[in-house]
Amino acid sequence: MTFIPMRIDVRNIGTVVAGCLCSCAAAANGLYWANEGPAAPENGAGTEFGRSELSLTLPLEYKKRGAEQVSSSFHLDMSKFRWSGTTALQNDYFWISLPLEYRQKRGKNAEFLLRAEPGFMTDFNVLDSESLAMNADLIGRIYRRSGAFWQFGLTVNREFGDFNPRPVIGMATKATRDTEVLLGFPQTRIQTRWSNDLSSYVHLRPAGGVWVEEVKDQTGTFKANYTNWKLGLGGEFHWRGALWLTAELGQMRHRRIVATDTTGVQVKATPADDRYWQAGIELRY
């Protein structure tokens, strides 16, 4: 997630803590590579479970007129699982989407955000109506004179491992001159800027997924659901121009995987808490 302060044209409000305080549905422009585990399941099928993921987000369009702004981008996630001891999750799994965001200032100290991310969750063997899905956020923000804000709303996000609606609630503030804080759900994040070119952060967020797949030797389509929460510590370094290098290490919590093996039987497991790492390059402009 990008953590960039932005300015809100509100009377007597200066620099506002805002950029990273979006919901977990918003993705930073750039390229990332992440690796999880592998770890033995605490219970359920298999002897070892892990995942690697490649993520790409490219900006498409940005427009601003008066109190309104609209942006769009292209997003691609490719996941590969390693579930030893089972015949499930043998394909490559993709989430291909078009994130759209609309912002509107309301009065002197409020803002309305609407995000919609239609896309396909597929292994490319299946690409039909069952593969269609959409993440969505409906969020309101109330800004204070200090530049802090409260946010509240609803989110539907496949990174929870399903498409159930959940609340969005949070409080953002500057704890010190260089430290920005968001406390809330579904993401908590604390970031400290050491210079214009270097910052560090810690955050908690969901990082699972849902995919539609074709299973070898079986007829029809099947869904794979992965639940995962990540608690990570990371850093960001301004490399050159609009390019930033990022790296993150952390722990995974409350993991759950449900998929179908080649016999047509649904298999489940609760992978143990384990480490993950992530590295990437971001485009900020």
Short mmCIF file of C-alpha atoms in Angstrom, two decimals:
data_model
loop_
_atom_site.label_atom_id
_atom_site.label_comp_id
_atom_site.label_asym_id
_atom_site.label_seq_id
_atom_site.Cartn_x
_atom_site.Cartn_y
_atom_site.Cartn_z
CA MET A 1 0.00 0.00 0.00
CA THR A 2 1.30 3.46 -0.85
CA PHE A 3 1.68 5.76 2.14
CA ILE A 4 1.84 9.27 0.66
CA PRO A 5 0.37 12.28 2.44
CA MET A 6 -1.93 14.38 0.25
CA ARG A 7 -3.36 17.86 0.68
CA ILE A 8 -7.06 18.42 1.17
CA ASP A 9 -8.40 21.85 0.25
CA VAL A 10 -10.14 22.41 3.57
CA ARG A 11 -9.95 25.66 5.55
CA ASN A 12 -7.22 25.67 8.23
CA ILE A 13 -6.24 22.07 7.46
CA GLY A 14 -2.66 21.57 6.34
CA THR A 15 -1.01 18.37 5.23
CA VAL A 16 -3.40 15.50 5.92
CA VAL A 17 -2.53 11.93 6.86
CA ALA A 18 -4.21 10.14 3.97
CA GLY A 19 -2.36 8.28 1.23
CA CYS A 20 -1.75 4.93 2.90
CA LEU A 21 -4.96 5.12 4.86
CA CYS A 22 -7.01 3.70 2.07
CA SER A 23 -8.70 0.34 2.50
CA CYS A 24 -6.74 -2.80 1.69
CA ALA A 25 -8.37 -2.89 -1.75
CA ALA A 26 -6.22 -0.04 -3.05
CA ALA A 27 -2.95 -1.14 -4.62
CA ALA A 28 0.21 0.88 -5.22
CA ASN A 29 1.42 1.21 -8.80
CA GLY A 30 4.40 -1.02 -9.39
CA LEU A 31 5.72 -4.58 -9.35
CA TYR A 32 5.99 -6.90 -6.33
CA TRP A 33 7.25 -10.39 -5.59
CA ALA A 34 6.24 -12.15 -2.37
CA ASN A 35 6.88 -15.57 -0.83
CA GLU A 36 5.14 -17.33 2.06
CA GLY A 37 6.41 -20.27 4.09
CA PRO A 38 6.25 -23.11 3.52
CA ALA A 39 4.91 -24.40 6.84
CA ALA A 40 3.32 -27.65 7.98
CA PRO A 41 -0.45 -27.49 8.56
CA GLU A 42 -1.52 -27.41 12.20
CA ASN A 43 -4.43 -29.60 11.14
CA GLY A 44 -6.10 -30.79 7.95
CA ALA A 45 -4.73 -32.16 4.69
CA GLY A 46 -1.15 -32.10 3.47
CA THR A 47 2.33 -32.00 4.95
CA GLU A 48 3.48 -28.53 3.88
CA PHE A 49 1.86 -25.37 2.51
CA GLY A 50 3.31 -22.24 0.91
CA ARG A 51 2.61 -19.64 -1.75
CA SER A 52 4.52 -17.30 -4.04
CA GLU A 53 2.90 -14.27 -5.66
CA LEU A 54 3.74 -11.78 -8.39
CA SER A 55 1.71 -8.56 -8.46
CA LEU A 56 1.66 -5.79 -11.08
CA THR A 57 -0.34 -2.54 -11.04
CA LEU A 58 -0.12 0.04 -13.84
CA PRO A 59 -1.82 3.46 -13.87
CA LEU A 60 -4.24 4.10 -16.73
CA GLU A 61 -5.96 7.46 -16.20
CA TYR A 62 -6.29 10.27 -13.68
CA LYS A 63 -8.70 13.20 -13.89
CA LYS A 64 -9.51 15.98 -11.44
CA ARG A 65 -12.19 18.63 -11.74
CA GLY A 66 -13.15 20.87 -8.88
CA ALA A 67 -14.03 18.79 -5.82
CA GLU A 68 -13.98 15.50 -7.74
CA GLN A 69 -11.23 13.18 -8.95
CA VAL A 70 -11.28 9.85 -10.78
CA SER A 71 -8.45 7.37 -11.36
CA SER A 72 -8.12 3.93 -12.94
CA SER A 73 -5.41 1.28 -13.26
CA PHE A 74 -4.71 -2.25 -14.47
CA HIS A 75 -3.94 -4.93 -11.89
CA LEU A 76 -2.59 -8.49 -12.16
CA ASP A 77 -1.83 -11.01 -9.40
CA MET A 78 -0.35 -14.42 -10.18
CA SER A 79 -0.22 -16.95 -7.33
CA LYS A 80 1.44 -20.36 -7.21
CA PHE A 81 0.78 -22.70 -4.29
CA ARG A 82 2.91 -25.48 -2.83
CA TRP A 83 0.57 -27.84 -0.98
CA SER A 84 2.63 -30.99 -0.47
CA GLY A 85 0.81 -34.19 0.41
CA THR A 86 -2.29 -33.33 -1.64
CA THR A 87 -3.21 -33.07 -5.33
CA ALA A 88 -5.00 -29.72 -4.87
CA LEU A 89 -3.95 -26.29 -6.20
CA GLN A 90 -1.76 -27.55 -9.03
CA ASN A 91 -2.40 -24.64 -11.42
CA ASP A 92 -1.25 -21.03 -11.61
CA TYR A 93 -3.94 -18.68 -10.25
CA PHE A 94 -4.66 -15.18 -11.51
CA TRP A 95 -6.63 -12.13 -10.37
CA ILE A 96 -6.92 -9.71 -13.32
CA SER A 97 -8.79 -6.53 -12.55
CA LEU A 98 -9.45 -2.87 -13.34
CA PRO A 99 -9.39 -0.81 -10.10
CA LEU A 100 -11.45 2.39 -10.30
CA GLU A 101 -11.57 5.13 -7.67
CA TYR A 102 -13.84 8.16 -7.31
CA ARG A 103 -13.30 10.86 -4.66
CA GLN A 104 -15.51 13.81 -3.86
CA LYS A 105 -14.99 16.51 -1.24
CA ARG A 106 -18.16 17.25 0.68
CA GLY A 107 -18.20 20.62 2.36
CA LYS A 108 -15.24 21.94 4.34
CA ASN A 109 -14.18 18.83 6.25
CA ALA A 110 -15.60 15.70 4.64
CA GLU A 111 -14.73 13.41 1.75
CA PHE A 112 -16.54 10.55 0.00
CA LEU A 113 -14.62 7.64 -1.59
CA LEU A 114 -15.98 4.96 -3.88
CA ARG A 115 -13.76 2.17 -5.14
CA ALA A 116 -14.79 -0.60 -7.52
CA GLU A 117 -12.47 -3.32 -8.81
CA PRO A 118 -14.16 -5.67 -11.31
CA GLY A 119 -12.03 -8.61 -12.40
CA PHE A 120 -11.51 -12.28 -13.20
CA MET A 121 -10.35 -14.88 -10.63
CA THR A 122 -9.11 -17.70 -12.83
CA ASP A 123 -6.50 -20.33 -13.65
CA PHE A 124 -7.02 -19.53 -17.38
CA ASN A 125 -8.57 -22.96 -17.86
CA VAL A 126 -11.82 -21.37 -16.68
CA LEU A 127 -12.80 -17.90 -17.87
CA ASP A 128 -16.58 -17.49 -17.76
CA SER A 129 -19.29 -15.82 -15.69
CA GLU A 130 -18.30 -17.80 -12.59
CA SER A 131 -14.86 -16.21 -12.76
CA LEU A 132 -16.27 -12.67 -12.55
CA ALA A 133 -15.98 -10.88 -9.22
CA MET A 134 -15.67 -7.38 -7.81
CA ASN A 135 -14.02 -5.74 -4.84
CA ALA A 136 -15.79 -2.62 -3.61
CA ASP A 137 -15.34 0.10 -0.95
CA LEU A 138 -17.80 2.75 0.14
CA ILE A 139 -16.03 5.07 2.60
CA GLY A 140 -16.69 8.41 4.23
CA ARG A 141 -14.04 10.56 5.92
CA ILE A 142 -14.44 13.40 8.38
CA TYR A 143 -11.37 15.60 8.73
CA ARG A 144 -10.36 17.52 11.84
CA ARG A 145 -8.50 20.84 12.00
CA SER A 146 -5.32 19.04 12.98
CA GLY A 147 -5.34 17.17 9.67
CA ALA A 148 -6.36 13.87 11.25
CA PHE A 149 -9.55 12.11 10.19
CA TRP A 150 -12.09 9.44 11.01
CA GLN A 151 -13.20 7.03 8.29
CA PHE A 152 -16.10 4.61 8.16
CA GLY A 153 -17.94 2.57 5.56
CA LEU A 154 -18.27 -0.89 4.02
CA THR A 155 -15.89 -3.12 2.06
CA VAL A 156 -16.17 -6.29 -0.02
CA ASN A 157 -12.72 -7.71 -0.72
CA ARG A 158 -11.56 -11.11 -1.95
CA GLU A 159 -8.39 -10.79 0.18
CA PHE A 160 -10.51 -11.92 3.15
CA GLY A 161 -10.95 -15.26 1.33
CA ASP A 162 -14.60 -14.55 0.49
CA PHE A 163 -16.93 -11.79 -0.72
CA ASN A 164 -18.81 -11.08 2.48
CA PRO A 165 -19.37 -7.38 3.30
CA ARG A 166 -17.41 -6.04 6.26
CA PRO A 167 -17.20 -2.69 8.03
CA VAL A 168 -14.46 -0.14 7.46
CA ILE A 169 -13.56 1.95 10.48
CA GLY A 170 -10.45 3.86 11.40
CA MET A 171 -8.84 6.89 12.94
CA ALA A 172 -5.82 8.53 11.33
CA THR A 173 -3.49 11.03 12.94
CA LYS A 174 0.11 12.20 13.13
CA ALA A 175 1.58 10.82 16.35
CA THR A 176 4.68 12.97 15.86
CA ARG A 177 5.91 15.28 13.14
CA ASP A 178 7.31 12.30 11.19
CA THR A 179 5.03 9.44 12.25
CA GLU A 180 1.60 8.81 10.70
CA VAL A 181 -0.84 6.37 12.25
CA LEU A 182 -3.99 4.60 11.10
CA LEU A 183 -5.76 2.48 13.71
CA GLY A 184 -8.75 0.53 12.49
CA PHE A 185 -10.18 -2.29 10.41
CA PRO A 186 -9.43 -3.86 7.97
CA GLN A 187 -5.98 -2.29 8.11
CA THR A 188 -3.80 -0.79 10.80
CA ARG A 189 -0.62 0.99 9.75
CA ILE A 190 2.09 3.09 11.40
CA GLN A 191 4.70 4.79 9.23
CA THR A 192 7.73 6.91 10.15
CA ARG A 193 9.60 9.09 7.67
CA TRP A 194 13.32 9.33 8.42
CA SER A 195 14.00 11.59 5.44
CA ASN A 196 12.42 12.59 2.13
CA ASP A 197 13.88 9.41 0.63
CA LEU A 198 13.47 6.83 3.41
CA SER A 199 10.63 5.60 5.59
CA SER A 200 9.69 2.50 7.58
CA TYR A 201 6.32 1.07 8.55
CA VAL A 202 4.48 -1.69 10.35
CA HIS A 203 1.03 -2.83 9.33
CA LEU A 204 -1.62 -5.53 9.73
CA ARG A 205 -3.83 -6.47 6.79
CA PRO A 206 -5.71 -9.38 5.14
CA ALA A 207 -3.90 -11.04 2.23
CA GLY A 208 -5.87 -14.07 1.07
CA GLY A 209 -7.89 -14.69 -2.08
CA VAL A 210 -10.53 -16.56 -4.05
CA TRP A 211 -10.01 -18.28 -7.41
CA VAL A 212 -12.13 -20.31 -9.84
CA GLU A 213 -10.29 -23.28 -11.30
CA GLU A 214 -10.53 -26.40 -13.38
CA VAL A 215 -9.42 -29.56 -11.57
CA LYS A 216 -7.61 -32.28 -13.49
CA ASP A 217 -9.73 -35.40 -14.18
CA GLN A 218 -12.89 -33.63 -12.88
CA THR A 219 -15.83 -32.11 -14.75
CA GLY A 220 -17.00 -28.60 -13.95
CA THR A 221 -15.44 -25.67 -12.13
CA PHE A 222 -14.36 -25.33 -8.52
CA LYS A 223 -13.44 -22.55 -6.10
CA ALA A 224 -10.32 -22.24 -3.98
CA ASN A 225 -10.48 -20.00 -0.89
CA TYR A 226 -7.45 -18.79 1.06
CA THR A 227 -7.60 -16.76 4.29
CA ASN A 228 -4.46 -15.09 5.56
CA TRP A 229 -3.56 -12.10 7.75
CA LYS A 230 -0.11 -10.50 7.49
CA LEU A 231 1.69 -8.54 10.18
CA GLY A 232 4.66 -6.92 8.49
CA LEU A 233 7.58 -4.56 9.02
CA GLY A 234 8.85 -2.81 5.94
CA GLY A 235 10.84 0.02 4.44
CA GLU A 236 10.64 2.31 1.40
CA PHE A 237 13.58 3.98 -0.34
CA HIS A 238 13.42 6.64 -3.06
CA TRP A 239 15.65 5.27 -5.80
CA ARG A 240 15.36 7.74 -8.65
CA GLY A 241 12.72 9.89 -10.32
CA ALA A 242 9.30 8.44 -9.58
CA LEU A 243 10.68 5.02 -8.58
CA TRP A 244 10.72 3.71 -5.00
CA LEU A 245 12.19 0.43 -3.77
CA THR A 246 10.25 -1.44 -1.07
CA ALA A 247 10.92 -4.47 1.12
CA GLU A 248 8.86 -6.15 3.83
CA LEU A 249 9.25 -9.02 6.31
CA GLY A 250 6.60 -10.38 8.62
CA GLN A 251 4.45 -13.10 10.09
CA MET A 252 1.24 -14.72 8.82
CA ARG A 253 -1.68 -15.40 11.12
CA HIS A 254 -5.09 -17.12 11.01
CA ARG A 255 -4.46 -18.98 7.76
CA ARG A 256 -7.02 -21.28 6.17
CA ILE A 257 -7.06 -23.00 2.76
CA VAL A 258 -10.00 -24.80 1.11
CA ALA A 259 -9.72 -26.35 -2.38
CA THR A 260 -10.59 -29.46 -4.41
CA ASP A 261 -8.17 -32.31 -5.22
CA THR A 262 -8.05 -34.49 -8.34
CA THR A 263 -10.51 -37.00 -6.81
CA GLY A 264 -13.16 -34.28 -6.62
CA VAL A 265 -13.03 -34.14 -2.82
CA GLN A 266 -12.86 -30.81 -1.02
CA VAL A 267 -9.74 -30.65 1.15
CA LYS A 268 -9.00 -28.18 3.95
CA ALA A 269 -6.06 -27.21 6.09
CA THR A 270 -4.99 -24.67 8.68
CA PRO A 271 -1.37 -23.83 7.85
CA ALA A 272 0.75 -22.88 10.84
CA ASP A 273 1.79 -19.28 11.45
CA ASP A 274 4.92 -18.63 9.43
CA ARG A 275 7.18 -15.96 7.95
CA TYR A 276 6.83 -14.17 4.62
CA TRP A 277 8.86 -11.65 2.66
CA GLN A 278 8.00 -9.18 -0.07
CA ALA A 279 10.08 -6.93 -2.33
CA GLY A 280 9.12 -4.56 -5.10
CA ILE A 281 9.44 -1.33 -7.00
CA GLU A 282 6.75 1.35 -6.90
CA LEU A 283 5.85 4.14 -9.30
CA ARG A 284 4.77 7.36 -7.54
CA TYR A 285 3.87 10.56 -9.28
#
